[in-house]
Amino acid sequence: MWDHLQTQAPEVFEHSEARLGYLARRIPRGRVLNVGVGAGVFERAALQRGLEVWALDPSEATIGALRERLGLGDRARAGYGQAMPFDAHFFDWIVLSEVMEHLEDDVLAGTLAEVTR
C-alpha cells in the first residue's frame, strides 16, 4: 500500500507540508536522516533550509523517485529502520514522522535501538 501511495498517489502527502516544514525549521544545522519518506516532503523542506538530508525507506521505487526528483543520489537508500545501513553516530538528527505507529512491537524496538546507535 505505501509503495503505491508514495509512487502513484504522492498528493496524499500534501497535507503534511506544514508539519514537516516545521520539523525541518527546528533543525539548526547538520546531517539529518528521514526514515519513511512518504513523497519526500520533509526532504524538500530540509534541502531548502540547507541541511544535509538523507532518506531511508523500504521501497526501492520510492527511493528511486526521490533520487530523481531531488537529486539525492546515494543519500537516498532503500532499507529498514531496524537495520539502518549507516555507521553509528553518522547523523546529527533522525526524523521518524508518521512511522513508529505503523511498526510491529519487535520492529519498533529494533528501530529505536538503531536510532539510539
mmCIF file of N, CA, C and O in Angstrom, residues 22-33 42 46 49 51 92-95:
data_model
loop_
_atom_site.group_PDB
_atom_site.id
_atom_site.type_symbol
_atom_site.label_atom_id
_atom_site.label_comp_id
_atom_site.label_asym_id
_atom_site.label_seq_id
_atom_site.Cartn_x
_atom_site.Cartn_y
_atom_site.Cartn_z
ATOM 1 N N TYR A 22 7.747 22.499 9.566
ATOM 2 C CA TYR A 22 8.030 22.898 10.948
ATOM 3 C C TYR A 22 9.186 22.075 11.512
ATOM 4 O O TYR A 22 10.107 22.622 12.126
ATOM 5 N N LEU A 23 9.148 20.759 11.297
ATOM 6 C CA LEU A 23 10.242 19.911 11.785
ATOM 7 C C LEU A 23 11.576 20.323 11.168
ATOM 8 O O LEU A 23 12.594 20.401 11.869
ATOM 9 N N ALA A 24 11.591 20.574 9.882
ATOM 10 C CA ALA A 24 12.833 20.987 9.213
ATOM 11 C C ALA A 24 13.359 22.299 9.790
ATOM 12 O O ALA A 24 14.569 22.469 9.958
ATOM 13 N N ARG A 25 12.461 23.214 10.114
ATOM 14 C CA ARG A 25 12.885 24.505 10.683
ATOM 15 C C ARG A 25 13.432 24.355 12.095
ATOM 16 O O ARG A 25 14.180 25.207 12.560
ATOM 17 N N ARG A 26 13.077 23.302 12.793
ATOM 18 C CA ARG A 26 13.559 23.067 14.162
ATOM 19 C C ARG A 26 14.986 22.528 14.188
ATOM 20 O O ARG A 26 15.619 22.504 15.234
ATOM 21 N N ILE A 27 15.490 22.079 13.063
ATOM 22 C CA ILE A 27 16.838 21.520 12.985
ATOM 23 C C ILE A 27 17.788 22.650 12.577
ATOM 24 O O ILE A 27 17.714 23.140 11.448
ATOM 25 N N PRO A 28 18.677 23.071 13.467
ATOM 26 C CA PRO A 28 19.506 24.243 13.176
ATOM 27 C C PRO A 28 20.569 24.012 12.109
ATOM 28 O O PRO A 28 20.889 24.917 11.342
ATOM 29 N N ARG A 29 21.129 22.817 12.057
ATOM 30 C CA ARG A 29 22.177 22.510 11.081
ATOM 31 C C ARG A 29 22.527 21.036 11.224
ATOM 32 O O ARG A 29 22.085 20.362 12.143
ATOM 33 N N GLY A 30 23.338 20.548 10.312
ATOM 34 C CA GLY A 30 23.851 19.199 10.451
ATOM 35 C C GLY A 30 23.299 18.220 9.444
ATOM 36 O O GLY A 30 22.586 18.571 8.506
ATOM 37 N N ARG A 31 23.644 16.971 9.681
ATOM 38 C CA ARG A 31 23.259 15.853 8.823
ATOM 39 C C ARG A 31 22.011 15.206 9.428
ATOM 40 O O ARG A 31 22.025 14.765 10.561
ATOM 41 N N VAL A 32 20.944 15.124 8.628
ATOM 42 C CA VAL A 32 19.665 14.608 9.119
ATOM 43 C C VAL A 32 19.195 13.444 8.248
ATOM 44 O O VAL A 32 19.309 13.492 7.030
ATOM 45 N N LEU A 33 18.685 12.423 8.915
ATOM 46 C CA LEU A 33 18.103 11.262 8.235
ATOM 47 C C LEU A 33 16.601 11.273 8.438
ATOM 48 O O LEU A 33 16.129 11.394 9.568
ATOM 49 N N PHE A 42 9.480 16.145 3.579
ATOM 50 C CA PHE A 42 10.487 16.565 4.557
ATOM 51 C C PHE A 42 11.831 16.826 3.870
ATOM 52 O O PHE A 42 12.500 17.822 4.155
ATOM 53 N N ALA A 46 13.933 20.245 4.090
ATOM 54 C CA ALA A 46 15.270 20.236 4.684
ATOM 55 C C ALA A 46 16.304 20.771 3.689
ATOM 56 O O ALA A 46 17.203 21.531 4.064
ATOM 57 N N ARG A 49 16.304 24.444 3.496
ATOM 58 C CA ARG A 49 16.964 25.062 4.660
ATOM 59 C C ARG A 49 18.470 24.899 4.628
ATOM 60 O O ARG A 49 19.180 25.375 5.506
ATOM 61 N N LEU A 51 20.072 21.966 4.853
ATOM 62 C CA LEU A 51 20.511 20.815 5.641
ATOM 63 C C LEU A 51 21.051 19.721 4.734
ATOM 64 O O LEU A 51 20.636 19.605 3.577
ATOM 65 N N ASP A 92 23.313 13.754 12.887
ATOM 66 C CA ASP A 92 23.066 14.662 13.999
ATOM 67 C C ASP A 92 21.605 14.598 14.432
ATOM 68 O O ASP A 92 21.292 14.832 15.594
ATOM 69 N N TRP A 93 20.739 14.293 13.483
ATOM 70 C CA TRP A 93 19.291 14.272 13.718
ATOM 71 C C TRP A 93 18.674 13.111 12.939
ATOM 72 O O TRP A 93 19.105 12.811 11.833
ATOM 73 N N ILE A 94 17.628 12.524 13.510
ATOM 74 C CA ILE A 94 16.862 11.496 12.801
ATOM 75 C C ILE A 94 15.383 11.812 12.979
ATOM 76 O O ILE A 94 14.924 12.049 14.097
ATOM 77 N N VAL A 95 14.664 11.821 11.881
ATOM 78 C CA VAL A 95 13.225 12.112 11.882
ATOM 79 C C VAL A 95 12.474 10.837 11.527
ATOM 80 O O VAL A 95 12.803 10.160 10.551
#
